[in-house]
């Protein structure tokens, strides 16, 4: 079982969006997925509430319930646990990073988001966790993406898939769906599938011990 945490103290950068969409993509690819919503705002929980499908399953919890929830997921045969965390650097974020096998750090290509990442990366480094940035809510193309990639690469690995800003992410969220369900085969769905495919390969390599990718 793999545990993936979505972390960055910058609010609105795309943690919840990536978390629920990758969980839906992982289920569609044959996984059994559990989302753990650690954000008191409950954005992922609200999405789950609006959702008709029973999977991926979602449980809302605080830091003191995390270890038991992950242990229970392992016993129950889940293949992946996705942890959505609050947009502040607080104990629950460190707890999520500590228990994760891999941390994804969404970042918009803006100075404000990029300035906020070092604090999150410091915690990831302290806990020696594999991690990667994901550029989120980007323009479809242009120099901003390249500049952000170069800036972030100084701090750690950057996922090779960029998630473009598209209305379908907001529409799907409002409908309790993943973008692949709301607009099958659309560009957003393709990006999410590619990002998931990249992450799966990354985690397989880590488990083989053939690659170390510590931010
Ligand atoms: N790729 C995208 N395209 C368009 N809108 C997006 C995209 N990613 C996220 N959004 C929108 O941006 C807003 C913030 O995204 P999200 O809730 O995922 O961020 P967050 O990091 O979880 O924020 P918080 O720190 O408040 O929990 C939401 O309204 C979401 O629908
Ligand atoms: Mg959120």
CSV table of N, CA and C in Angstrom, one decimal, residues 1-131:
chain,number,residue,atom,x,y,z
A,1,UNK,N,0.8,-1.2,0.0
A,1,UNK,CA,0.0,0.0,0.0
A,1,UNK,C,0.9,1.2,0.0
A,2,UNK,N,0.5,2.2,-0.8
A,2,UNK,CA,1.3,3.5,-0.9
A,2,UNK,C,0.5,4.6,-0.2
A,3,UNK,N,1.2,5.4,0.5
A,3,UNK,CA,0.5,6.6,1.2
A,3,UNK,C,1.1,7.9,0.5
A,4,UNK,N,0.2,8.7,0.0
A,4,UNK,CA,0.6,9.9,-0.7
A,4,UNK,C,0.0,11.1,0.0
A,5,UNK,N,0.9,12.0,0.4
A,5,UNK,CA,0.4,13.2,1.1
A,5,UNK,C,0.5,14.5,0.2
A,6,UNK,N,-0.6,15.3,0.2
A,6,UNK,CA,-0.6,16.5,-0.6
A,6,UNK,C,-0.4,17.7,0.4
A,7,UNK,N,0.8,18.3,0.3
A,7,UNK,CA,1.2,19.3,1.3
A,7,UNK,C,1.8,20.5,0.7
A,8,UNK,N,1.4,21.6,1.2
A,8,UNK,CA,2.1,22.9,1.1
A,8,UNK,C,1.3,23.9,1.9
A,9,UNK,N,2.0,24.8,2.6
A,9,UNK,CA,1.3,25.7,3.5
A,9,UNK,C,0.6,26.8,2.7
A,10,UNK,N,0.8,26.9,1.4
A,10,UNK,CA,0.1,27.9,0.6
A,10,UNK,C,-1.3,27.5,0.3
A,11,UNK,N,-2.3,28.3,0.8
A,11,UNK,CA,-3.7,28.0,0.5
A,11,UNK,C,-4.0,28.1,-0.9
A,12,UNK,N,-4.9,27.3,-1.4
A,12,UNK,CA,-5.5,27.4,-2.7
A,12,UNK,C,-4.6,27.0,-3.9
A,13,UNK,N,-3.5,26.3,-3.5
A,13,UNK,CA,-2.5,25.9,-4.6
A,13,UNK,C,-2.9,24.7,-5.3
A,14,UNK,N,-3.9,23.9,-4.8
A,14,UNK,CA,-4.4,22.7,-5.6
A,14,UNK,C,-4.3,21.4,-4.9
A,15,UNK,N,-4.0,21.4,-3.5
A,15,UNK,CA,-3.9,20.1,-2.8
A,15,UNK,C,-5.1,19.3,-2.9
A,16,UNK,N,-6.3,19.9,-2.6
A,16,UNK,CA,-7.5,19.1,-2.6
A,16,UNK,C,-7.9,18.6,-4.0
A,17,UNK,N,-7.7,19.5,-5.0
A,17,UNK,CA,-8.0,19.2,-6.4
A,17,UNK,C,-7.2,18.0,-6.9
A,18,UNK,N,-5.9,18.1,-6.6
A,18,UNK,CA,-5.0,17.0,-7.1
A,18,UNK,C,-5.3,15.7,-6.3
A,19,UNK,N,-5.6,15.8,-5.0
A,19,UNK,CA,-5.9,14.7,-4.1
A,19,UNK,C,-7.1,13.9,-4.6
A,20,UNK,N,-8.2,14.6,-4.8
A,20,UNK,CA,-9.4,13.8,-5.2
A,20,UNK,C,-9.3,13.3,-6.6
A,21,UNK,N,-8.7,14.1,-7.5
A,21,UNK,CA,-8.7,13.7,-8.9
A,21,UNK,C,-7.7,12.6,-9.1
A,22,UNK,N,-6.6,12.6,-8.4
A,22,UNK,CA,-5.7,11.4,-8.5
A,22,UNK,C,-6.3,10.2,-7.9
A,23,UNK,N,-7.0,10.4,-6.8
A,23,UNK,CA,-7.7,9.2,-6.2
A,23,UNK,C,-8.7,8.6,-7.2
A,24,UNK,N,-9.5,9.4,-7.8
A,24,UNK,CA,-10.4,8.9,-8.8
A,24,UNK,C,-9.7,8.2,-10.0
A,25,UNK,N,-8.6,8.8,-10.4
A,25,UNK,CA,-7.8,8.2,-11.5
A,25,UNK,C,-7.2,6.9,-11.1
A,26,UNK,N,-6.8,6.8,-9.8
A,26,UNK,CA,-6.2,5.6,-9.3
A,26,UNK,C,-7.2,4.5,-9.2
A,27,UNK,N,-8.4,4.8,-8.8
A,27,UNK,CA,-9.5,3.9,-8.8
A,27,UNK,C,-9.8,3.4,-10.2
A,28,UNK,N,-9.9,4.3,-11.1
A,28,UNK,CA,-10.2,3.9,-12.5
A,28,UNK,C,-9.2,3.0,-13.1
A,29,UNK,N,-7.9,3.1,-12.6
A,29,UNK,CA,-6.8,2.3,-13.0
A,29,UNK,C,-6.8,1.0,-12.3
A,30,UNK,N,-7.8,0.7,-11.4
A,30,UNK,CA,-7.9,-0.6,-10.8
A,30,UNK,C,-7.5,-0.6,-9.3
A,31,UNK,N,-7.1,0.6,-8.8
A,31,UNK,CA,-6.7,0.6,-7.4
A,31,UNK,C,-7.9,0.6,-6.4
A,32,UNK,N,-7.7,0.4,-5.1
A,32,UNK,CA,-8.7,0.6,-4.1
A,32,UNK,C,-8.2,1.7,-3.2
A,33,UNK,N,-8.9,2.8,-3.3
A,33,UNK,CA,-8.3,4.1,-2.8
A,33,UNK,C,-9.1,4.6,-1.6
A,34,UNK,N,-8.3,5.2,-0.7
A,34,UNK,CA,-8.9,5.8,0.5
A,34,UNK,C,-8.4,7.3,0.6
A,35,UNK,N,-9.3,8.2,0.7
A,35,UNK,CA,-8.9,9.6,0.9
A,35,UNK,C,-9.0,9.9,2.4
A,36,UNK,N,-8.0,10.5,3.0
A,36,UNK,CA,-8.1,10.9,4.4
A,36,UNK,C,-8.0,12.5,4.3
A,37,UNK,N,-9.1,13.1,4.8
A,37,UNK,CA,-9.2,14.5,4.8
A,37,UNK,C,-8.9,15.1,6.1
A,38,UNK,N,-7.7,15.7,6.2
A,38,UNK,CA,-7.2,16.2,7.5
A,38,UNK,C,-7.4,17.7,7.6
A,39,UNK,N,-8.1,18.3,6.6
A,39,UNK,CA,-8.3,19.8,6.6
A,39,UNK,C,-9.6,20.1,7.3
A,40,UNK,N,-9.5,20.9,8.4
A,40,UNK,CA,-10.8,21.2,9.1
A,40,UNK,C,-11.8,21.9,8.1
A,41,UNK,N,-11.3,22.6,7.1
A,41,UNK,CA,-12.2,23.2,6.1
A,41,UNK,C,-13.2,22.1,5.4
A,42,UNK,N,-12.7,20.9,5.3
A,42,UNK,CA,-13.5,19.8,4.8
A,42,UNK,C,-13.8,19.9,3.3
A,43,UNK,N,-12.9,20.5,2.5
A,43,UNK,CA,-13.3,20.7,1.1
A,43,UNK,C,-13.4,19.3,0.4
A,44,UNK,N,-12.5,18.4,0.7
A,44,UNK,CA,-12.6,17.1,0.1
A,44,UNK,C,-13.9,16.3,0.6
A,45,UNK,N,-14.1,16.5,1.9
A,45,UNK,CA,-15.3,15.9,2.4
A,45,UNK,C,-16.6,16.4,1.7
A,46,UNK,N,-16.6,17.7,1.5
A,46,UNK,CA,-17.8,18.3,0.8
A,46,UNK,C,-18.0,17.7,-0.6
A,47,UNK,N,-16.8,17.5,-1.3
A,47,UNK,CA,-16.8,16.8,-2.6
A,47,UNK,C,-17.4,15.4,-2.5
A,48,UNK,N,-16.9,14.7,-1.5
A,48,UNK,CA,-17.4,13.3,-1.3
A,48,UNK,C,-18.9,13.3,-1.0
A,49,UNK,N,-19.3,14.3,-0.3
A,49,UNK,CA,-20.8,14.3,0.1
A,49,UNK,C,-21.6,14.5,-1.1
A,50,UNK,N,-21.1,15.3,-2.1
A,50,UNK,CA,-21.8,15.5,-3.4
A,50,UNK,C,-21.7,14.3,-4.3
A,51,UNK,N,-20.9,13.4,-4.0
A,51,UNK,CA,-20.5,12.3,-5.0
A,51,UNK,C,-21.5,11.2,-4.8
A,52,UNK,N,-21.9,10.6,-6.0
A,52,UNK,CA,-22.8,9.4,-5.9
A,52,UNK,C,-22.1,8.1,-5.7
A,53,UNK,N,-21.0,8.0,-6.4
A,53,UNK,CA,-20.2,6.8,-6.3
A,53,UNK,C,-19.6,6.6,-4.8
A,54,UNK,N,-19.5,5.4,-4.4
A,54,UNK,CA,-19.0,5.1,-3.1
A,54,UNK,C,-17.5,5.1,-3.0
A,55,UNK,N,-16.9,5.0,-4.1
A,55,UNK,CA,-15.4,5.0,-4.1
A,55,UNK,C,-14.9,6.2,-5.0
A,56,UNK,N,-13.7,6.6,-4.7
A,56,UNK,CA,-12.9,6.2,-3.6
A,56,UNK,C,-13.5,6.6,-2.2
A,57,UNK,N,-13.3,5.8,-1.2
A,57,UNK,CA,-13.8,6.1,0.1
A,57,UNK,C,-13.1,7.3,0.7
A,58,UNK,N,-13.8,8.0,1.5
A,58,UNK,CA,-13.2,9.2,2.2
A,58,UNK,C,-13.6,9.2,3.7
A,59,UNK,N,-12.5,9.5,4.5
A,59,UNK,CA,-12.7,9.6,5.9
A,59,UNK,C,-12.1,10.9,6.4
A,60,UNK,N,-12.8,11.7,7.2
A,60,UNK,CA,-12.3,12.9,7.7
A,60,UNK,C,-11.7,12.7,9.1
A,61,UNK,N,-10.5,13.2,9.4
A,61,UNK,CA,-9.9,12.9,10.7
A,61,UNK,C,-8.9,14.0,11.1
A,62,UNK,N,-8.5,14.0,12.3
A,62,UNK,CA,-7.5,14.9,12.8
A,62,UNK,C,-6.2,14.1,13.0
A,63,UNK,N,-5.1,14.8,13.3
A,63,UNK,CA,-3.8,14.1,13.4
A,63,UNK,C,-3.8,12.9,14.3
A,64,UNK,N,-4.5,13.0,15.4
A,64,UNK,CA,-4.5,11.9,16.4
A,64,UNK,C,-5.1,10.6,15.9
A,65,UNK,N,-5.8,10.7,14.8
A,65,UNK,CA,-6.4,9.5,14.2
A,65,UNK,C,-5.7,8.9,13.0
A,66,UNK,N,-4.6,9.6,12.6
A,66,UNK,CA,-4.0,9.3,11.3
A,66,UNK,C,-3.3,7.9,11.3
A,67,UNK,N,-2.5,7.6,12.3
A,67,UNK,CA,-1.8,6.3,12.3
A,67,UNK,C,-2.7,5.2,12.3
A,68,UNK,N,-3.8,5.2,13.1
A,68,UNK,CA,-4.7,4.1,13.1
A,68,UNK,C,-5.5,4.0,11.8
A,69,UNK,N,-5.8,5.1,11.2
A,69,UNK,CA,-6.6,5.1,9.9
A,69,UNK,C,-5.7,4.5,8.8
A,70,UNK,N,-4.4,4.8,8.8
A,70,UNK,CA,-3.5,4.2,7.8
A,70,UNK,C,-3.3,2.7,8.1
A,71,UNK,N,-3.2,2.3,9.3
A,71,UNK,CA,-3.1,0.9,9.7
A,71,UNK,C,-4.3,0.1,9.3
A,72,UNK,N,-5.5,0.7,9.5
A,72,UNK,CA,-6.8,0.1,9.2
A,72,UNK,C,-6.9,-0.1,7.7
A,73,UNK,N,-6.4,0.9,6.9
A,73,UNK,CA,-6.5,0.9,5.5
A,73,UNK,C,-5.6,-0.3,5.0
A,74,UNK,N,-4.5,-0.4,5.6
A,74,UNK,CA,-3.6,-1.5,5.2
A,74,UNK,C,-4.2,-2.9,5.5
A,75,UNK,N,-4.9,-3.0,6.6
A,75,UNK,CA,-5.5,-4.3,7.0
A,75,UNK,C,-6.7,-4.6,6.0
A,76,UNK,N,-7.4,-3.5,5.6
A,76,UNK,CA,-8.6,-3.7,4.8
A,76,UNK,C,-8.2,-3.8,3.3
A,77,UNK,N,-7.0,-3.8,2.9
A,77,UNK,CA,-6.6,-4.1,1.6
A,77,UNK,C,-6.6,-2.9,0.6
A,78,UNK,N,-6.6,-1.7,1.1
A,78,UNK,CA,-6.6,-0.6,0.2
A,78,UNK,C,-5.2,-0.6,-0.4
A,79,UNK,N,-5.1,-0.1,-1.7
A,79,UNK,CA,-3.9,-0.1,-2.4
A,79,UNK,C,-3.2,1.3,-2.3
A,80,UNK,N,-4.0,2.3,-2.1
A,80,UNK,CA,-3.4,3.7,-2.0
A,80,UNK,C,-4.2,4.5,-1.0
A,81,UNK,N,-3.5,5.3,-0.2
A,81,UNK,CA,-4.1,6.3,0.7
A,81,UNK,C,-3.7,7.7,0.3
A,82,UNK,N,-4.6,8.5,0.1
A,82,UNK,CA,-4.3,9.9,-0.3
A,82,UNK,C,-4.7,10.9,0.8
A,83,UNK,N,-3.7,11.6,1.3
A,83,UNK,CA,-4.0,12.5,2.5
A,83,UNK,C,-4.0,13.9,2.0
A,84,UNK,N,-5.2,14.5,2.2
A,84,UNK,CA,-5.3,16.0,1.9
A,84,UNK,C,-5.1,16.7,3.3
A,85,UNK,N,-4.3,17.8,3.2
A,85,UNK,CA,-3.9,18.5,4.4
A,85,UNK,C,-4.3,19.9,4.4
A,86,UNK,N,-4.3,20.6,5.5
A,86,UNK,CA,-4.7,22.0,5.5
A,86,UNK,C,-3.6,22.9,4.9
A,87,UNK,N,-4.0,24.1,4.5
A,87,UNK,CA,-3.0,25.0,3.9
A,87,UNK,C,-2.3,25.9,5.0
A,88,UNK,N,-1.9,25.2,6.0
A,88,UNK,CA,-1.1,25.9,7.0
A,88,UNK,C,0.0,24.9,7.6
A,89,UNK,N,1.1,25.5,8.0
A,89,UNK,CA,2.1,24.6,8.6
A,89,UNK,C,1.7,24.3,10.0
A,90,UNK,N,1.0,23.2,10.2
A,90,UNK,CA,0.6,22.8,11.6
A,90,UNK,C,0.9,21.3,11.8
A,91,UNK,N,0.7,20.9,13.1
A,91,UNK,CA,1.2,19.5,13.4
A,91,UNK,C,0.6,18.4,12.5
A,92,UNK,N,-0.7,18.7,12.0
A,92,UNK,CA,-1.3,17.6,11.1
A,92,UNK,C,-0.5,17.5,9.8
A,93,UNK,N,0.1,18.6,9.3
A,93,UNK,CA,0.8,18.5,8.1
A,93,UNK,C,2.1,17.6,8.3
A,94,UNK,N,2.8,17.9,9.4
A,94,UNK,CA,4.0,17.1,9.7
A,94,UNK,C,3.6,15.7,9.9
A,95,UNK,N,2.5,15.4,10.5
A,95,UNK,CA,2.1,14.0,10.8
A,95,UNK,C,1.8,13.3,9.4
A,96,UNK,N,1.2,14.1,8.5
A,96,UNK,CA,0.9,13.5,7.2
A,96,UNK,C,2.2,13.2,6.4
A,97,UNK,N,3.1,14.1,6.5
A,97,UNK,CA,4.4,13.9,5.8
A,97,UNK,C,5.1,12.7,6.4
A,98,UNK,N,5.1,12.6,7.7
A,98,UNK,CA,5.8,11.5,8.4
A,98,UNK,C,5.3,10.1,8.0
A,99,UNK,N,4.0,10.0,7.8
A,99,UNK,CA,3.4,8.7,7.5
A,99,UNK,C,3.4,8.4,6.0
A,100,UNK,N,3.7,9.4,5.2
A,100,UNK,CA,3.6,9.3,3.7
A,100,UNK,C,4.8,8.5,3.2
A,101,UNK,N,4.5,7.8,2.1
A,101,UNK,CA,5.6,7.2,1.3
A,101,UNK,C,6.1,8.2,0.2
A,102,UNK,N,5.2,9.2,-0.1
A,102,UNK,CA,5.6,10.2,-1.1
A,102,UNK,C,4.8,11.4,-0.9
A,103,UNK,N,5.4,12.6,-1.0
A,103,UNK,CA,4.7,13.9,-0.8
A,103,UNK,C,4.6,14.6,-2.2
A,104,UNK,N,3.4,15.0,-2.5
A,104,UNK,CA,3.3,15.9,-3.7
A,104,UNK,C,3.0,17.3,-3.2
A,105,UNK,N,3.8,18.3,-3.7
A,105,UNK,CA,3.7,19.7,-3.3
A,105,UNK,C,3.2,20.5,-4.5
A,106,UNK,N,1.9,20.8,-4.5
A,106,UNK,CA,1.3,21.6,-5.6
A,106,UNK,C,1.8,23.0,-5.5
A,107,UNK,N,2.1,23.7,-6.6
A,107,UNK,CA,2.6,25.0,-6.6
A,107,UNK,C,2.1,25.7,-7.8
A,108,UNK,N,1.4,26.9,-7.7
A,108,UNK,CA,1.1,27.7,-8.8
A,108,UNK,C,2.3,28.4,-9.3
A,109,UNK,N,2.4,28.7,-10.6
A,109,UNK,CA,3.6,29.4,-11.1
A,109,UNK,C,3.5,30.9,-10.8
A,110,UNK,N,3.4,31.2,-9.5
A,110,UNK,CA,3.3,32.6,-9.0
A,110,UNK,C,4.4,32.9,-8.0
A,111,UNK,N,4.9,34.1,-7.9
A,111,UNK,CA,5.9,34.4,-6.8
A,111,UNK,C,5.4,34.1,-5.4
A,112,UNK,N,4.1,34.3,-5.1
A,112,UNK,CA,3.6,34.1,-3.8
A,112,UNK,C,3.6,32.6,-3.5
A,113,UNK,N,3.2,31.7,-4.4
A,113,UNK,CA,3.3,30.3,-4.1
A,113,UNK,C,4.7,29.8,-4.0
A,114,UNK,N,5.6,30.3,-4.9
A,114,UNK,CA,6.9,29.8,-4.9
A,114,UNK,C,7.7,30.2,-3.6
A,115,UNK,N,7.3,31.4,-3.1
A,115,UNK,CA,8.0,31.9,-1.9
A,115,UNK,C,7.5,31.1,-0.7
A,116,UNK,N,6.3,30.5,-0.8
A,116,UNK,CA,5.7,29.7,0.4
A,116,UNK,C,6.3,28.3,0.4
A,117,UNK,N,6.9,27.8,-0.6
A,117,UNK,CA,7.3,26.4,-0.6
A,117,UNK,C,8.5,26.0,0.3
A,118,UNK,N,9.5,26.9,0.5
A,118,UNK,CA,10.6,26.4,1.3
A,118,UNK,C,10.2,25.9,2.7
A,119,UNK,N,9.2,26.4,3.4
A,119,UNK,CA,8.8,25.9,4.7
A,119,UNK,C,8.4,24.5,4.6
A,120,UNK,N,7.5,24.2,3.6
A,120,UNK,CA,7.0,22.8,3.4
A,120,UNK,C,8.2,21.9,3.1
A,121,UNK,N,9.1,22.3,2.2
A,121,UNK,CA,10.2,21.5,1.8
A,121,UNK,C,11.1,21.2,3.0
A,122,UNK,N,11.3,22.2,3.9
A,122,UNK,CA,12.1,22.0,5.1
A,122,UNK,C,11.6,20.9,5.9
A,123,UNK,N,10.3,20.8,6.1
A,123,UNK,CA,9.7,19.7,6.9
A,123,UNK,C,9.9,18.4,6.1
A,124,UNK,N,9.7,18.4,4.8
A,124,UNK,CA,9.9,17.1,4.1
A,124,UNK,C,11.3,16.6,4.2
A,125,UNK,N,12.2,17.6,4.1
A,125,UNK,CA,13.7,17.2,4.2
A,125,UNK,C,14.0,16.7,5.6
A,126,UNK,N,13.5,17.4,6.6
A,126,UNK,CA,13.7,16.9,8.0
A,126,UNK,C,13.3,15.5,8.2
A,127,UNK,N,12.2,15.2,7.5
A,127,UNK,CA,11.6,13.8,7.7
A,127,UNK,C,12.1,12.9,6.6
A,128,UNK,N,13.0,13.4,5.8
A,128,UNK,CA,13.6,12.6,4.7
A,128,UNK,C,12.7,11.8,3.8
A,129,UNK,N,11.7,12.5,3.3
A,129,UNK,CA,10.6,11.9,2.5
A,129,UNK,C,10.8,12.2,1.0
A,130,UNK,N,10.6,11.2,0.2
A,130,UNK,CA,10.6,11.5,-1.3
A,130,UNK,C,9.5,12.4,-1.6
A,131,UNK,N,9.7,13.3,-2.5
A,131,UNK,CA,8.7,14.4,-2.8
A,131,UNK,C,8.9,14.9,-4.2
